[in-house]
XYZ file of C-alpha atoms in Angstrom:
257
model
C 1.280 13.816 -42.952
C 2.354 15.398 -39.610
C -1.006 14.340 -38.113
C -0.417 10.767 -39.243
C 3.051 10.815 -37.655
C 1.595 12.115 -34.401
C -1.040 9.375 -34.516
C 1.568 6.633 -34.986
C 3.718 8.185 -32.252
C 0.761 8.135 -29.844
C -0.077 4.559 -30.881
C 3.524 3.507 -30.273
C 3.542 5.136 -26.827
C 0.218 3.461 -25.996
C 1.556 0.052 -27.014
C 4.799 0.267 -25.032
C 3.231 2.004 -21.999
C 3.381 -0.291 -18.998
C 5.541 -2.910 -20.789
C 8.207 -3.893 -18.269
C 11.522 -5.639 -18.947
C 10.079 -9.128 -18.373
C 7.221 -8.495 -20.821
C 9.652 -7.120 -23.395
C 11.889 -10.192 -23.121
C 8.881 -12.520 -23.498
C 7.609 -10.631 -26.566
C 11.042 -10.612 -28.254
C 11.519 -14.325 -27.460
C 8.113 -15.167 -28.912
C 8.841 -13.228 -32.119
C 12.188 -15.053 -32.396
C 10.705 -18.554 -32.031
C 7.842 -17.601 -34.362
C 10.387 -16.543 -36.990
C 12.392 -19.728 -36.347
C 9.396 -21.984 -36.973
C 8.070 -20.040 -39.955
C 11.379 -19.630 -41.800
C 12.625 -23.113 -40.887
C 9.504 -24.935 -42.086
C 9.353 -22.801 -45.250
C 12.971 -23.559 -46.169
C 12.191 -27.263 -45.622
C 8.749 -27.097 -47.298
C 9.611 -30.014 -49.593
C 9.961 -32.196 -46.492
C 6.463 -31.307 -45.218
C 3.081 -32.378 -46.488
C 0.842 -29.321 -46.906
C 3.380 -26.455 -46.914
C 3.513 -24.629 -50.243
C 3.898 -20.967 -49.235
C 5.198 -18.714 -46.467
C 1.609 -18.280 -45.255
C 1.324 -22.064 -44.859
C 4.543 -22.062 -42.818
C 3.305 -19.251 -40.599
C -0.054 -20.988 -40.078
C 1.664 -24.281 -39.268
C 4.011 -22.585 -36.768
C 1.185 -20.832 -34.901
C -0.945 -23.991 -34.800
C 2.013 -26.088 -33.626
C 2.842 -23.682 -30.795
C -0.754 -23.318 -29.651
C -2.253 -26.803 -30.169
C 0.710 -29.035 -31.175
C -0.649 -29.251 -34.748
C -3.947 -30.135 -36.376
C -2.942 -32.986 -38.714
C -3.400 -31.120 -42.002
C 0.313 -30.277 -42.235
C 2.937 -32.751 -41.029
C 6.639 -33.625 -41.536
C 7.510 -36.480 -43.887
C 11.287 -36.749 -43.326
C 13.447 -37.363 -40.271
C 15.058 -33.934 -40.586
C 11.653 -32.223 -40.682
C 10.554 -34.179 -37.613
C 13.591 -32.941 -35.683
C 12.713 -29.384 -36.699
C 9.185 -29.859 -35.343
C 10.563 -31.256 -32.067
C 12.763 -28.172 -31.583
C 9.804 -25.955 -32.496
C 7.654 -27.588 -29.814
C 10.418 -27.407 -27.176
C 11.200 -23.755 -27.893
C 7.763 -22.512 -28.814
C 5.209 -24.065 -26.481
C 6.501 -22.408 -23.292
C 7.129 -19.119 -25.093
C 3.609 -19.138 -26.493
C 2.101 -19.725 -23.022
C 4.167 -16.883 -21.519
C 3.277 -14.591 -24.433
C -0.451 -15.228 -23.933
C -0.130 -14.536 -20.183
C 1.720 -11.246 -20.861
C -0.900 -10.132 -23.398
C -3.688 -11.078 -20.982
C -2.014 -9.082 -18.183
C -1.619 -6.018 -20.423
C -5.269 -6.178 -21.543
C -6.540 -6.515 -17.958
C -4.231 -3.691 -16.863
C -5.563 -1.392 -19.612
C -9.164 -2.249 -18.705
C -8.470 -1.421 -15.048
C -6.948 1.923 -16.055
C -9.938 2.669 -18.301
C -12.342 1.887 -15.448
C -10.251 4.082 -13.182
C -10.654 6.964 -15.641
C -14.412 6.366 -15.810
C -14.495 6.838 -12.031
C -12.742 10.178 -12.389
C -9.322 8.612 -11.917
C -9.972 8.256 -8.194
C -7.927 5.688 -6.353
C -9.329 3.577 -3.546
C -6.412 3.437 -1.115
C -6.914 3.924 2.614
C -4.455 4.845 5.392
C -1.899 5.770 2.747
C 0.557 8.640 2.392
C 0.261 11.118 -0.484
C 3.543 12.488 -1.830
C 2.700 15.670 -3.703
C 5.380 16.550 -6.248
C 8.651 14.837 -7.161
C 12.154 15.634 -5.890
C 15.194 13.981 -4.306
C 13.234 13.881 -1.035
C 10.425 12.006 -2.807
C 12.891 9.381 -4.051
C 14.281 8.877 -0.531
C 10.788 8.519 0.942
C 9.762 6.046 -1.784
C 12.800 3.898 -0.974
C 11.986 3.926 2.765
C 8.278 3.262 2.251
C 8.927 0.332 -0.082
C 11.230 -1.282 2.478
C 8.685 -0.730 5.269
C 5.655 -1.798 3.164
C 3.983 1.560 3.801
C 1.196 2.417 1.361
C 1.836 5.584 -0.626
C 0.892 7.377 -3.830
C 2.989 9.890 -5.782
C 1.248 12.772 -7.563
C 3.239 14.298 -10.409
C 2.825 15.693 -13.918
C 5.409 13.518 -15.612
C 5.814 9.721 -15.753
C 8.335 7.940 -13.549
C 9.143 4.493 -14.998
C 11.682 3.957 -12.212
C 8.840 3.444 -9.724
C 8.599 -0.313 -8.997
C 4.784 -0.360 -8.953
C 2.416 1.529 -11.245
C -0.259 1.674 -8.559
C 2.048 3.948 -6.532
C 1.867 6.690 -9.162
C -0.984 8.926 -10.317
C -0.373 11.129 -13.352
C -2.015 14.544 -12.903
C -1.586 17.864 -14.705
C -1.146 19.874 -11.487
C -0.111 17.769 -8.430
C -1.035 20.366 -5.786
C -4.502 21.105 -7.165
C -7.502 20.097 -5.030
C -8.882 17.866 -7.813
C -5.590 15.968 -7.994
C -5.500 15.423 -4.235
C -9.124 14.261 -4.282
C -8.272 11.640 -6.927
C -5.693 10.228 -4.512
C -8.507 9.523 -2.004
C -7.219 12.222 0.325
C -10.147 11.929 2.756
C -8.938 8.449 3.779
C -5.187 9.089 3.745
C -2.852 9.163 6.744
C -0.804 12.169 5.653
C -0.062 14.533 2.783
C 3.593 15.394 2.285
C 4.377 18.278 -0.068
C 7.715 17.194 -1.544
C 8.176 19.485 -4.540
C 11.492 21.301 -4.933
C 9.651 24.667 -4.982
C 8.393 26.268 -1.747
C 5.495 27.992 -3.518
C 4.226 24.676 -4.921
C 4.404 23.044 -1.498
C 2.562 25.897 0.235
C -0.181 25.720 -2.405
C -0.428 21.972 -1.784
C -0.883 22.693 1.940
C -3.634 25.234 1.209
C -5.615 22.809 -0.976
C -5.028 19.822 1.308
C -6.213 21.824 4.331
C -9.284 22.976 2.412
C -10.195 19.359 1.588
C -9.455 18.259 5.165
C -11.999 20.761 6.473
C -14.489 19.875 3.742
C -14.296 16.112 4.427
C -13.861 16.446 8.189
C -10.752 14.292 7.865
C -7.864 13.993 10.318
C -4.820 13.452 8.115
C -1.577 15.329 8.786
C -0.072 17.858 6.374
C 3.723 18.021 6.172
C 5.475 20.633 4.052
C 9.089 20.812 2.969
C 10.469 24.329 2.475
C 13.903 25.326 1.298
C 13.910 28.824 2.775
C 13.314 29.429 6.484
C 11.140 32.510 5.848
C 8.581 30.298 4.083
C 8.029 28.102 7.147
C 5.582 30.490 8.818
C 3.397 31.014 5.692
C 3.216 27.230 5.318
C 2.013 26.835 8.928
C -0.541 29.615 8.511
C -1.956 27.849 5.469
C -2.621 24.484 7.062
C 0.708 22.694 7.478
C 0.909 20.708 10.721
C 4.649 20.250 10.386
C 7.200 22.180 8.332
C 10.577 20.693 7.494
C 13.436 22.886 6.293
C 16.474 20.856 5.172
C 18.531 24.057 4.927
C 17.776 25.000 8.540
C 18.475 21.441 9.704
C 21.819 21.459 7.881
C 22.768 24.823 9.389
C 21.824 23.608 12.887
C 23.855 20.432 12.412
C 26.915 22.386 11.245
C 26.688 24.794 14.211
C 26.401 21.820 16.555
C 29.637 20.370 15.187
C 31.676 23.521 15.901
């Protein structure tokens, strides 16, 4: 029983993964108009030729929305005809949008599956890799989106608040060499270690520098450290630039006095 629950939970997560607000509205609207046509035609089944059961009503509704009817079932009273008119007005556009949403989701899943077959490697070039997620990451994402700068975020938990899925790569360990390689690090412009932990950022610098030497690449490595004493270890381990918000704040405060 617990295994079955886990299976259904995973299935549910798989179904809703990647469904944005627009898709959700379209799906709910389609279900509503489908229910409207099915229940309405069933309640008025005596005013239709060919409707005897709820299954007939459902079939008639789907056929009406998709092909405007096939002639086997048709209204025989004025009231039934008005129902069909409202069904066509409400349902035809909803059906078209529903099909487009389903098609988009299927194509999106196929692209993700192909991406996994290629080892999850992205094919960006001249992009910026943000390794880890913090308040600094959020600020950089906002700036990059406004400036149309290509970037990819590496993190071990999903971030639905990101406007574009292609800007996020889910990895178990963001600062691992394999994770950086999946982000097409050899063709990137810079790697910015933006985790809230100094140790994680220094490890990101070590692995990024190792891959830079291995690929003969020329990207920059920027590391954010909270504590000033960690700036030197970061530089020794491959960081081209080290940024310490704490030191910058202290300098700014001293300058104001």
